[in-house]
Amino acid sequence: MPIQSLTPIDLALQGGGSHGAFTWGVLDRLLDEPWLTIAGVSGTSAGAMNAVALAAGLMESGRTGAQATLRRFWTAVGRLGDSLTPPMWLRPWMWSDTAPQWPAVSPYQSNPLNINPLRHILLDNIDFDRVRQCHKTRLYIAATEVNTGRLQLFDRASITVDHILASACLPMLFQAVEIDGQRYWDGGYAGNPSLMPLIAETKADDLLLVQINPSVRESKPMTSADISNRINEITFNASLLKELRTLAWMRRLMEEESHKGGCQQLSPAFERVRDLRLHRLDATADLAPLGAQSKLRTDGRFLQQLFASGQQAADQWLQTHASDIGHRSTVQWGELL
Protein backbone atom coordinates (compact mmCIF):
# COMPACT_ATOMS: atom_id res chain seq x y z
CA MET A 1 0.00 0.00 0.00
CA PRO A 2 1.49 3.39 -0.94
CA ILE A 3 2.50 5.80 1.80
CA GLN A 4 0.13 8.74 1.91
CA SER A 5 0.43 12.25 3.25
CA LEU A 6 -1.86 13.09 6.17
CA THR A 7 -5.38 13.02 4.74
CA PRO A 8 -8.62 14.00 6.48
CA ILE A 9 -11.62 11.76 5.97
CA ASP A 10 -15.20 11.72 7.23
CA LEU A 11 -16.90 8.52 8.32
CA ALA A 12 -20.63 7.80 8.00
CA LEU A 13 -21.58 4.79 10.11
CA GLN A 14 -24.85 3.04 9.43
CA GLY A 15 -26.94 1.37 12.09
CA GLY A 16 -27.92 -2.28 12.05
CA GLY A 17 -28.08 -3.76 15.54
CA SER A 18 -25.35 -6.24 16.38
CA HIS A 19 -24.06 -5.94 12.81
CA GLY A 20 -22.43 -2.77 14.12
CA ALA A 21 -19.65 -5.10 15.30
CA PHE A 22 -18.66 -5.33 11.62
CA THR A 23 -18.16 -1.56 11.70
CA TRP A 24 -16.09 -1.98 14.86
CA GLY A 25 -13.72 -4.14 12.82
CA VAL A 26 -13.62 -1.57 10.03
CA LEU A 27 -12.77 1.24 12.46
CA ASP A 28 -10.12 -0.85 14.18
CA ARG A 29 -8.39 -1.39 10.84
CA LEU A 30 -8.69 2.22 9.71
CA LEU A 31 -7.16 3.41 12.99
CA ASP A 32 -4.00 1.46 12.09
CA GLU A 33 -3.39 3.90 9.22
CA PRO A 34 -1.41 6.89 10.56
CA TRP A 35 -1.94 8.89 7.36
CA LEU A 36 -5.72 8.93 7.86
CA THR A 37 -7.14 11.54 10.19
CA ILE A 38 -10.83 11.32 11.02
CA ALA A 39 -12.30 14.79 10.59
CA GLY A 40 -15.90 13.89 11.40
CA VAL A 41 -18.17 10.97 12.21
CA SER A 42 -21.91 10.67 11.62
CA GLY A 43 -23.52 7.68 13.29
CA THR A 44 -26.94 6.14 13.75
CA SER A 45 -28.01 3.45 16.22
CA ALA A 46 -25.11 0.96 16.44
CA GLY A 47 -23.18 3.44 14.31
CA ALA A 48 -23.79 6.06 17.01
CA MET A 49 -22.37 3.71 19.64
CA ASN A 50 -19.28 3.14 17.53
CA ALA A 51 -18.99 6.89 16.99
CA VAL A 52 -19.02 7.86 20.67
CA ALA A 53 -16.65 5.00 21.56
CA LEU A 54 -14.30 6.30 18.88
CA ALA A 55 -14.52 9.89 20.09
CA ALA A 56 -14.04 9.03 23.76
CA GLY A 57 -11.10 6.78 22.97
CA LEU A 58 -9.40 9.37 20.77
CA MET A 59 -9.53 11.82 23.65
CA GLU A 60 -8.24 9.24 26.11
CA SER A 61 -5.11 8.19 24.24
CA GLY A 62 -5.42 8.72 20.50
CA ARG A 63 -5.76 5.87 18.01
CA THR A 64 -4.86 3.10 20.44
CA GLY A 65 -7.30 4.57 22.94
CA ALA A 66 -10.07 4.51 20.33
CA GLN A 67 -9.31 0.90 19.48
CA ALA A 68 -9.30 -0.04 23.17
CA THR A 69 -12.58 1.75 23.91
CA LEU A 70 -14.32 0.14 20.95
CA ARG A 71 -13.11 -3.29 22.03
CA ARG A 72 -14.13 -2.68 25.63
CA PHE A 73 -17.64 -1.64 24.59
CA TRP A 74 -18.29 -4.55 22.21
CA THR A 75 -16.76 -7.06 24.61
CA ALA A 76 -19.23 -5.88 27.25
CA VAL A 77 -22.09 -6.27 24.77
CA GLY A 78 -20.93 -9.80 24.00
CA ARG A 79 -20.60 -10.63 27.69
CA LEU A 80 -24.20 -9.57 28.23
CA GLY A 81 -25.27 -11.48 25.13
CA ASP A 82 -23.58 -14.62 26.41
CA SER A 83 -25.47 -14.34 29.69
CA LEU A 84 -28.75 -14.09 27.78
CA THR A 85 -27.91 -16.63 25.06
CA PRO A 86 -30.41 -19.49 24.82
CA PRO A 87 -29.19 -23.07 25.08
CA MET A 88 -27.80 -24.69 21.96
CA TRP A 89 -30.96 -26.66 21.23
CA LEU A 90 -32.98 -23.43 21.02
CA ARG A 91 -30.62 -21.47 18.75
CA PRO A 92 -31.68 -22.98 15.41
CA TRP A 93 -35.25 -21.97 16.18
CA MET A 94 -34.47 -18.45 17.41
CA TRP A 95 -31.80 -17.65 14.82
CA SER A 96 -33.13 -19.52 11.83
CA ASP A 97 -34.20 -17.83 8.61
CA THR A 98 -37.08 -16.02 10.22
CA ALA A 99 -37.61 -12.33 10.69
CA PRO A 100 -37.09 -10.79 14.15
CA GLN A 101 -39.99 -11.83 16.34
CA TRP A 102 -41.27 -8.65 17.97
CA PRO A 103 -43.32 -8.96 21.14
CA ALA A 104 -47.10 -9.13 20.73
CA VAL A 105 -47.47 -6.25 23.19
CA SER A 106 -45.86 -2.82 23.22
CA PRO A 107 -42.77 -2.12 25.35
CA TYR A 108 -44.96 0.04 27.58
CA GLN A 109 -46.69 -3.19 28.57
CA SER A 110 -43.87 -5.72 28.27
CA ASN A 111 -41.20 -3.46 29.81
CA PRO A 112 -43.03 -0.98 32.09
CA LEU A 113 -39.86 -0.15 34.04
CA ASN A 114 -38.16 0.72 30.72
CA ILE A 115 -35.09 -1.40 31.45
CA ASN A 116 -32.41 -1.15 28.79
CA PRO A 117 -29.15 -2.99 29.59
CA LEU A 118 -27.33 -0.94 26.95
CA ARG A 119 -27.56 2.10 29.26
CA HIS A 120 -25.24 0.50 31.79
CA ILE A 121 -22.91 -0.87 29.13
CA LEU A 122 -22.55 2.58 27.57
CA LEU A 123 -22.03 4.33 30.91
CA ASP A 124 -19.56 1.73 32.15
CA ASN A 125 -17.41 1.70 29.03
CA ILE A 126 -17.65 5.14 27.41
CA ASP A 127 -16.65 8.39 29.10
CA PHE A 128 -19.28 10.85 27.93
CA ASP A 129 -17.38 13.79 29.39
CA ARG A 130 -14.59 12.93 26.96
CA VAL A 131 -17.14 12.64 24.16
CA ARG A 132 -18.48 16.15 24.83
CA GLN A 133 -14.96 17.55 25.12
CA CYS A 134 -13.66 15.80 22.01
CA HIS A 135 -11.79 18.18 19.71
CA LYS A 136 -10.16 15.50 17.58
CA THR A 137 -13.20 14.80 15.43
CA ARG A 138 -16.64 16.27 14.78
CA LEU A 139 -19.55 14.11 15.88
CA TYR A 140 -23.18 13.87 14.71
CA ILE A 141 -25.77 11.45 16.07
CA ALA A 142 -29.13 10.85 14.36
CA ALA A 143 -32.49 10.15 15.98
CA THR A 144 -36.08 10.28 14.72
CA GLU A 145 -38.68 12.54 16.32
CA VAL A 146 -41.68 10.40 17.16
CA ASN A 147 -44.27 13.20 16.83
CA THR A 148 -43.08 14.66 13.53
CA GLY A 149 -41.05 11.84 11.94
CA ARG A 150 -38.27 14.35 11.29
CA LEU A 151 -34.56 13.73 11.55
CA GLN A 152 -32.89 15.23 14.61
CA LEU A 153 -29.11 15.56 14.72
CA PHE A 154 -27.18 15.92 17.95
CA ASP A 155 -23.63 17.23 17.93
CA ARG A 156 -20.74 16.50 20.23
CA ALA A 157 -21.36 19.24 22.78
CA SER A 158 -24.78 17.94 23.86
CA ILE A 159 -24.37 14.16 23.67
CA THR A 160 -25.32 12.06 26.68
CA VAL A 161 -26.14 8.39 27.04
CA ASP A 162 -29.80 9.27 26.40
CA HIS A 163 -28.97 10.60 22.94
CA ILE A 164 -27.29 7.32 22.02
CA LEU A 165 -30.19 5.28 23.39
CA ALA A 166 -32.56 7.51 21.41
CA SER A 167 -30.58 6.87 18.23
CA ALA A 168 -30.87 3.11 18.85
CA CYS A 169 -34.44 2.96 20.15
CA LEU A 170 -36.31 0.22 18.30
CA PRO A 171 -39.94 1.14 19.05
CA MET A 172 -41.20 -2.42 19.45
CA LEU A 173 -38.51 -3.25 21.99
CA PHE A 174 -38.01 -0.06 24.00
CA GLN A 175 -40.08 2.90 25.09
CA ALA A 176 -39.36 6.14 23.25
CA VAL A 177 -36.47 8.10 24.75
CA GLU A 178 -37.52 11.54 25.95
CA ILE A 179 -35.02 14.40 25.74
CA ASP A 180 -36.02 17.99 26.54
CA GLY A 181 -39.70 17.15 26.17
CA GLN A 182 -39.33 15.48 22.76
CA ARG A 183 -39.68 11.72 22.20
CA TYR A 184 -37.29 9.85 19.92
CA TRP A 185 -37.03 6.52 18.13
CA ASP A 186 -34.23 4.89 16.19
CA GLY A 187 -32.43 7.32 13.89
CA GLY A 188 -32.42 4.74 11.11
CA TYR A 189 -35.94 5.75 10.09
CA ALA A 190 -34.87 9.31 9.20
CA GLY A 191 -31.11 9.27 8.64
CA ASN A 192 -29.07 6.08 8.46
CA PRO A 193 -26.64 7.77 8.63
CA SER A 194 -26.98 11.47 7.80
CA LEU A 195 -24.30 12.70 5.39
CA MET A 196 -25.08 16.40 5.08
CA PRO A 197 -23.58 17.60 8.39
CA LEU A 198 -20.26 16.03 7.44
CA ILE A 199 -20.32 17.66 4.03
CA ALA A 200 -21.35 21.04 5.39
CA GLU A 201 -19.31 21.30 8.58
CA THR A 202 -15.98 19.48 8.26
CA LYS A 203 -12.93 20.25 6.14
CA ALA A 204 -12.58 16.76 4.68
CA ASP A 205 -13.37 16.27 1.00
CA ASP A 206 -13.37 12.47 1.33
CA LEU A 207 -16.34 10.70 2.91
CA LEU A 208 -16.36 6.96 3.58
CA LEU A 209 -19.77 5.38 4.09
CA VAL A 210 -19.75 2.10 6.02
CA GLN A 211 -23.00 0.51 4.88
CA ILE A 212 -24.08 -2.58 6.82
CA ASN A 213 -27.67 -2.89 5.57
CA PRO A 214 -27.57 -4.77 2.27
CA SER A 215 -28.52 -2.45 -0.56
CA VAL A 216 -29.09 -5.05 -3.28
CA ARG A 217 -30.44 -8.60 -3.23
CA GLU A 218 -30.62 -10.55 -6.46
CA SER A 219 -32.88 -13.29 -5.12
CA LYS A 220 -36.65 -12.92 -5.15
CA PRO A 221 -38.14 -12.79 -1.63
CA MET A 222 -40.96 -15.30 -1.55
CA THR A 223 -41.24 -16.66 1.98
CA SER A 224 -42.68 -14.50 4.74
CA ALA A 225 -39.25 -14.45 6.40
CA ASP A 226 -37.49 -13.32 3.20
CA ILE A 227 -40.10 -10.63 2.63
CA SER A 228 -39.78 -9.35 6.20
CA ASN A 229 -35.99 -9.34 5.94
CA ARG A 230 -36.07 -7.34 2.72
CA ILE A 231 -38.61 -4.87 4.13
CA ASN A 232 -36.26 -4.32 7.07
CA GLU A 233 -33.31 -3.65 4.77
CA ILE A 234 -35.26 -1.31 2.50
CA THR A 235 -36.68 0.62 5.45
CA PHE A 236 -33.30 1.22 7.02
CA ASN A 237 -31.66 2.16 3.71
CA ALA A 238 -34.40 4.49 2.43
CA SER A 239 -33.18 7.75 3.99
CA LEU A 240 -29.58 7.07 2.97
CA LEU A 241 -30.48 6.28 -0.64
CA LYS A 242 -32.56 9.44 -0.85
CA GLU A 243 -29.69 11.55 0.45
CA LEU A 244 -27.19 9.97 -1.93
CA ARG A 245 -29.57 10.53 -4.85
CA THR A 246 -30.01 14.17 -3.86
CA LEU A 247 -26.25 14.69 -3.78
CA ALA A 248 -25.90 13.03 -7.19
CA TRP A 249 -28.61 15.27 -8.67
CA MET A 250 -26.93 18.38 -7.23
CA ARG A 251 -23.66 17.41 -8.85
CA ARG A 252 -25.34 16.69 -12.18
CA LEU A 253 -27.10 20.06 -12.17
CA MET A 254 -23.82 21.83 -11.41
CA GLU A 255 -22.11 19.98 -14.25
CA GLU A 256 -24.90 20.89 -16.67
CA GLU A 257 -24.76 24.55 -15.64
CA SER A 258 -21.00 24.53 -16.00
CA HIS A 259 -21.26 23.18 -19.55
CA LYS A 260 -23.71 25.99 -20.33
CA GLY A 261 -21.28 28.57 -19.01
CA GLY A 262 -23.32 29.26 -15.91
CA CYS A 263 -22.87 28.45 -12.24
CA GLN A 264 -19.78 30.67 -12.10
CA GLN A 265 -20.20 31.60 -8.46
CA LEU A 266 -21.25 28.72 -6.25
CA SER A 267 -22.28 29.05 -2.66
CA PRO A 268 -19.92 27.38 -0.16
CA ALA A 269 -22.46 24.58 0.37
CA PHE A 270 -22.60 23.78 -3.36
CA GLU A 271 -18.81 23.95 -3.58
CA ARG A 272 -18.57 21.35 -0.84
CA VAL A 273 -20.89 19.00 -2.75
CA ARG A 274 -18.98 19.62 -6.00
CA ASP A 275 -15.65 18.79 -4.36
CA LEU A 276 -16.90 15.77 -2.41
CA ARG A 277 -15.12 12.47 -3.02
CA LEU A 278 -17.45 9.67 -1.99
CA HIS A 279 -16.38 6.18 -0.98
CA ARG A 280 -18.41 3.22 0.22
CA LEU A 281 -17.47 0.08 2.09
CA ASP A 282 -20.47 -2.15 1.46
CA ALA A 283 -20.89 -5.09 3.84
CA THR A 284 -23.49 -6.85 1.69
CA ALA A 285 -21.27 -9.83 0.85
CA ASP A 286 -20.52 -10.46 4.53
CA LEU A 287 -23.84 -9.62 6.17
CA ALA A 288 -26.59 -10.35 3.65
CA PRO A 289 -26.37 -14.14 4.15
CA LEU A 290 -27.02 -13.65 7.88
CA GLY A 291 -30.47 -12.10 7.43
CA ALA A 292 -32.07 -9.29 9.38
CA GLN A 293 -32.89 -11.57 12.33
CA SER A 294 -29.20 -11.82 13.25
CA LYS A 295 -29.14 -8.10 14.09
CA LEU A 296 -30.58 -9.11 17.46
CA ARG A 297 -27.91 -11.72 18.14
CA THR A 298 -25.29 -10.47 20.61
CA ASP A 299 -23.31 -13.47 21.83
CA GLY A 300 -19.60 -12.78 22.06
CA ARG A 301 -18.52 -15.35 19.51
CA PHE A 302 -20.83 -13.90 16.87
CA LEU A 303 -19.66 -10.34 17.55
CA GLN A 304 -16.02 -11.41 17.24
CA GLN A 305 -16.80 -13.04 13.89
CA LEU A 306 -18.37 -9.80 12.68
CA PHE A 307 -15.37 -7.84 13.96
CA ALA A 308 -12.96 -10.07 12.04
CA SER A 309 -15.08 -9.73 8.89
CA GLY A 310 -15.03 -5.94 9.25
CA GLN A 311 -11.28 -5.87 9.71
CA GLN A 312 -10.74 -8.00 6.63
CA ALA A 313 -13.19 -5.98 4.54
CA ALA A 314 -11.48 -2.71 5.53
CA ASP A 315 -8.06 -4.17 4.76
CA GLN A 316 -9.20 -5.26 1.31
CA TRP A 317 -10.83 -1.90 0.70
CA LEU A 318 -7.64 -0.06 1.65
CA GLN A 319 -5.52 -2.27 -0.58
CA THR A 320 -7.78 -1.38 -3.49
CA HIS A 321 -8.64 2.23 -2.77
CA ALA A 322 -6.07 3.81 -0.42
CA SER A 323 -4.46 5.64 -3.34
CA ASP A 324 -7.85 7.08 -4.35
CA ILE A 325 -8.40 8.87 -1.03
CA GLY A 326 -7.56 12.52 -1.53
CA HIS A 327 -7.77 12.20 -5.32
CA ARG A 328 -11.02 10.74 -6.67
CA SER A 329 -14.37 9.26 -5.73
CA THR A 330 -14.60 5.49 -5.76
CA VAL A 331 -18.39 5.64 -5.98
CA GLN A 332 -19.69 6.47 -9.44
CA TRP A 333 -22.13 9.34 -8.95
CA GLY A 334 -24.14 8.42 -12.01
CA GLU A 335 -25.00 5.05 -10.51
CA LEU A 336 -26.80 6.77 -7.63
CA LEU A 337 -29.39 8.42 -9.88
XYZ file of C-alpha atoms in Angstrom:
337
model
C 0.000 0.000 0.000
C 1.491 3.385 -0.936
C 2.496 5.797 1.803
C 0.125 8.738 1.906
C 0.434 12.254 3.251
C -1.860 13.087 6.169
C -5.383 13.016 4.736
C -8.625 14.003 6.485
C -11.617 11.757 5.971
C -15.198 11.721 7.228
C -16.902 8.522 8.320
C -20.628 7.797 7.998
C -21.581 4.793 10.113
C -24.854 3.044 9.430
C -26.943 1.366 12.094
C -27.916 -2.284 12.053
C -28.080 -3.762 15.535
C -25.348 -6.244 16.383
C -24.057 -5.940 12.814
C -22.425 -2.771 14.123
C -19.647 -5.097 15.301
C -18.662 -5.331 11.619
C -18.160 -1.558 11.699
C -16.092 -1.976 14.859
C -13.725 -4.143 12.818
C -13.622 -1.566 10.031
C -12.767 1.235 12.457
C -10.124 -0.850 14.183
C -8.390 -1.393 10.844
C -8.690 2.222 9.713
C -7.159 3.407 12.990
C -4.004 1.460 12.092
C -3.392 3.895 9.220
C -1.408 6.891 10.564
C -1.943 8.888 7.363
C -5.722 8.928 7.857
C -7.138 11.543 10.191
C -10.829 11.320 11.022
C -12.303 14.787 10.589
C -15.900 13.890 11.400
C -18.174 10.973 12.206
C -21.907 10.669 11.620
C -23.516 7.681 13.288
C -26.937 6.145 13.753
C -28.013 3.446 16.223
C -25.113 0.964 16.443
C -23.180 3.439 14.314
C -23.789 6.056 17.007
C -22.368 3.706 19.638
C -19.279 3.144 17.526
C -18.994 6.893 16.989
C -19.023 7.855 20.667
C -16.651 5.004 21.563
C -14.302 6.295 18.878
C -14.520 9.893 20.092
C -14.037 9.029 23.762
C -11.102 6.780 22.972
C -9.397 9.366 20.768
C -9.533 11.823 23.650
C -8.242 9.237 26.114
C -5.111 8.185 24.238
C -5.424 8.717 20.502
C -5.760 5.874 18.014
C -4.855 3.102 20.436
C -7.300 4.574 22.936
C -10.066 4.508 20.327
C -9.312 0.898 19.480
C -9.300 -0.037 23.170
C -12.578 1.748 23.912
C -14.323 0.135 20.950
C -13.107 -3.292 22.032
C -14.134 -2.685 25.630
C -17.638 -1.642 24.595
C -18.289 -4.550 22.215
C -16.761 -7.056 24.605
C -19.228 -5.883 27.247
C -22.090 -6.265 24.765
C -20.928 -9.804 23.995
C -20.603 -10.630 27.685
C -24.196 -9.567 28.232
C -25.265 -11.483 25.127
C -23.582 -14.620 26.413
C -25.469 -14.335 29.695
C -28.745 -14.093 27.780
C -27.907 -16.625 25.063
C -30.412 -19.485 24.822
C -29.193 -23.070 25.077
C -27.801 -24.692 21.961
C -30.957 -26.657 21.225
C -32.979 -23.426 21.018
C -30.623 -21.475 18.754
C -31.676 -22.979 15.407
C -35.251 -21.968 16.180
C -34.466 -18.451 17.406
C -31.799 -17.647 14.824
C -33.125 -19.520 11.831
C -34.204 -17.832 8.612
C -37.084 -16.020 10.216
C -37.606 -12.335 10.695
C -37.093 -10.790 14.149
C -39.994 -11.835 16.339
C -41.265 -8.653 17.970
C -43.322 -8.962 21.142
C -47.104 -9.127 20.732
C -47.471 -6.246 23.187
C -45.855 -2.825 23.217
C -42.767 -2.121 25.347
C -44.958 0.044 27.583
C -46.691 -3.194 28.569
C -43.870 -5.719 28.273
C -41.199 -3.458 29.809
C -43.031 -0.977 32.091
C -39.856 -0.155 34.042
C -38.156 0.718 30.721
C -35.089 -1.400 31.451
C -32.405 -1.149 28.787
C -29.148 -2.989 29.588
C -27.332 -0.936 26.949
C -27.564 2.097 29.256
C -25.244 0.498 31.789
C -22.910 -0.872 29.132
C -22.550 2.579 27.575
C -22.033 4.333 30.914
C -19.558 1.732 32.155
C -17.408 1.696 29.031
C -17.647 5.140 27.409
C -16.645 8.385 29.099
C -19.278 10.852 27.926
C -17.381 13.790 29.394
C -14.591 12.933 26.964
C -17.136 12.638 24.158
C -18.476 16.146 24.832
C -14.961 17.554 25.120
C -13.664 15.801 22.012
C -11.787 18.182 19.710
C -10.162 15.501 17.582
C -13.200 14.797 15.429
C -16.638 16.270 14.785
C -19.550 14.112 15.885
C -23.179 13.867 14.714
C -25.767 11.452 16.071
C -29.133 10.853 14.360
C -32.494 10.149 15.977
C -36.081 10.277 14.718
C -38.676 12.542 16.324
C -41.683 10.402 17.158
C -44.266 13.196 16.826
C -43.078 14.663 13.526
C -41.053 11.842 11.944
C -38.271 14.348 11.287
C -34.559 13.729 11.554
C -32.890 15.233 14.614
C -29.112 15.557 14.717
C -27.183 15.923 17.952
C -23.630 17.228 17.934
C -20.739 16.504 20.227
C -21.362 19.238 22.785
C -24.776 17.937 23.856
C -24.370 14.162 23.673
C -25.320 12.059 26.677
C -26.142 8.387 27.044
C -29.803 9.268 26.402
C -28.966 10.602 22.940
C -27.294 7.315 22.018
C -30.192 5.281 23.388
C -32.565 7.508 21.409
C -30.584 6.868 18.227
C -30.873 3.110 18.850
C -34.441 2.962 20.151
C -36.311 0.217 18.296
C -39.937 1.140 19.055
C -41.199 -2.416 19.446
C -38.508 -3.248 21.990
C -38.008 -0.058 24.004
C -40.082 2.896 25.091
C -39.360 6.141 23.249
C -36.475 8.105 24.753
C -37.518 11.542 25.950
C -35.020 14.396 25.735
C -36.015 17.993 26.540
C -39.698 17.152 26.172
C -39.326 15.475 22.758
C -39.682 11.722 22.200
C -37.287 9.855 19.921
C -37.033 6.522 18.134
C -34.227 4.894 16.190
C -32.425 7.316 13.893
C -32.422 4.737 11.108
C -35.942 5.751 10.093
C -34.875 9.309 9.198
C -31.108 9.269 8.644
C -29.066 6.084 8.461
C -26.639 7.772 8.629
C -26.977 11.465 7.801
C -24.300 12.699 5.393
C -25.080 16.401 5.084
C -23.576 17.600 8.390
C -20.263 16.025 7.442
C -20.323 17.663 4.029
C -21.350 21.043 5.392
C -19.312 21.296 8.576
C -15.978 19.479 8.259
C -12.933 20.250 6.136
C -12.583 16.763 4.683
C -13.365 16.266 0.999
C -13.372 12.469 1.330
C -16.343 10.703 2.906
C -16.361 6.961 3.580
C -19.767 5.376 4.094
C -19.746 2.102 6.019
C -23.003 0.513 4.882
C -24.082 -2.579 6.818
C -27.671 -2.888 5.574
C -27.567 -4.771 2.266
C -28.523 -2.446 -0.564
C -29.086 -5.053 -3.284
C -30.436 -8.597 -3.227
C -30.623 -10.550 -6.457
C -32.878 -13.286 -5.121
C -36.652 -12.917 -5.152
C -38.139 -12.787 -1.629
C -40.957 -15.300 -1.551
C -41.240 -16.665 1.979
C -42.681 -14.498 4.740
C -39.245 -14.455 6.402
C -37.488 -13.324 3.202
C -40.101 -10.631 2.630
C -39.781 -9.351 6.203
C -35.993 -9.336 5.943
C -36.073 -7.343 2.722
C -38.608 -4.870 4.127
C -36.258 -4.324 7.075
C -33.314 -3.654 4.768
C -35.258 -1.306 2.497
C -36.678 0.618 5.449
C -33.296 1.215 7.015
C -31.659 2.163 3.710
C -34.401 4.490 2.426
C -33.185 7.746 3.991
C -29.576 7.071 2.970
C -30.484 6.280 -0.641
C -32.559 9.439 -0.848
C -29.691 11.551 0.451
C -27.194 9.966 -1.926
C -29.571 10.526 -4.846
C -30.011 14.166 -3.858
C -26.247 14.693 -3.779
C -25.902 13.028 -7.187
C -28.606 15.271 -8.665
C -26.931 18.376 -7.225
C -23.655 17.410 -8.850
C -25.342 16.691 -12.183
C -27.099 20.061 -12.169
C -23.822 21.830 -11.406
C -22.109 19.980 -14.251
C -24.898 20.894 -16.675
C -24.763 24.548 -15.637
C -20.997 24.532 -15.995
C -21.265 23.185 -19.548
C -23.707 25.992 -20.331
C -21.275 28.569 -19.009
C -23.323 29.256 -15.906
C -22.866 28.454 -12.244
C -19.783 30.675 -12.103
C -20.202 31.600 -8.460
C -21.252 28.723 -6.252
C -22.285 29.049 -2.656
C -19.917 27.378 -0.156
C -22.461 24.579 0.372
C -22.597 23.781 -3.359
C -18.808 23.948 -3.581
C -18.575 21.345 -0.835
C -20.888 19.004 -2.753
C -18.985 19.615 -6.001
C -15.650 18.786 -4.362
C -16.903 15.771 -2.414
C -15.117 12.475 -3.023
C -17.448 9.674 -1.991
C -16.377 6.184 -0.982
C -18.412 3.220 0.215
C -17.472 0.083 2.091
C -20.469 -2.154 1.456
C -20.885 -5.090 3.841
C -23.490 -6.848 1.692
C -21.272 -9.829 0.848
C -20.523 -10.457 4.527
C -23.835 -9.623 6.172
C -26.591 -10.346 3.652
C -26.371 -14.136 4.152
C -27.023 -13.652 7.877
C -30.468 -12.102 7.426
C -32.073 -9.294 9.382
C -32.890 -11.569 12.329
C -29.203 -11.817 13.249
C -29.142 -8.097 14.090
C -30.583 -9.114 17.465
C -27.912 -11.723 18.136
C -25.285 -10.466 20.608
C -23.311 -13.472 21.832
C -19.599 -12.775 22.058
C -18.516 -15.353 19.506
C -20.831 -13.898 16.868
C -19.656 -10.339 17.548
C -16.017 -11.415 17.238
C -16.802 -13.045 13.891
C -18.365 -9.805 12.675
C -15.368 -7.835 13.958
C -12.959 -10.074 12.045
C -15.077 -9.726 8.889
C -15.032 -5.944 9.252
C -11.277 -5.869 9.713
C -10.742 -7.997 6.633
C -13.190 -5.977 4.538
C -11.480 -2.715 5.526
C -8.059 -4.173 4.761
C -9.203 -5.262 1.309
C -10.827 -1.897 0.701
C -7.641 -0.059 1.655
C -5.518 -2.274 -0.583
C -7.780 -1.380 -3.489
C -8.638 2.232 -2.774
C -6.072 3.813 -0.423
C -4.458 5.637 -3.343
C -7.851 7.079 -4.346
C -8.400 8.873 -1.034
C -7.558 12.518 -1.530
C -7.774 12.202 -5.316
C -11.015 10.736 -6.671
C -14.370 9.258 -5.727
C -14.598 5.489 -5.758
C -18.392 5.639 -5.977
C -19.692 6.472 -9.445
C -22.128 9.342 -8.955
C -24.142 8.423 -12.013
C -24.998 5.046 -10.509
C -26.796 6.774 -7.631
C -29.386 8.422 -9.881
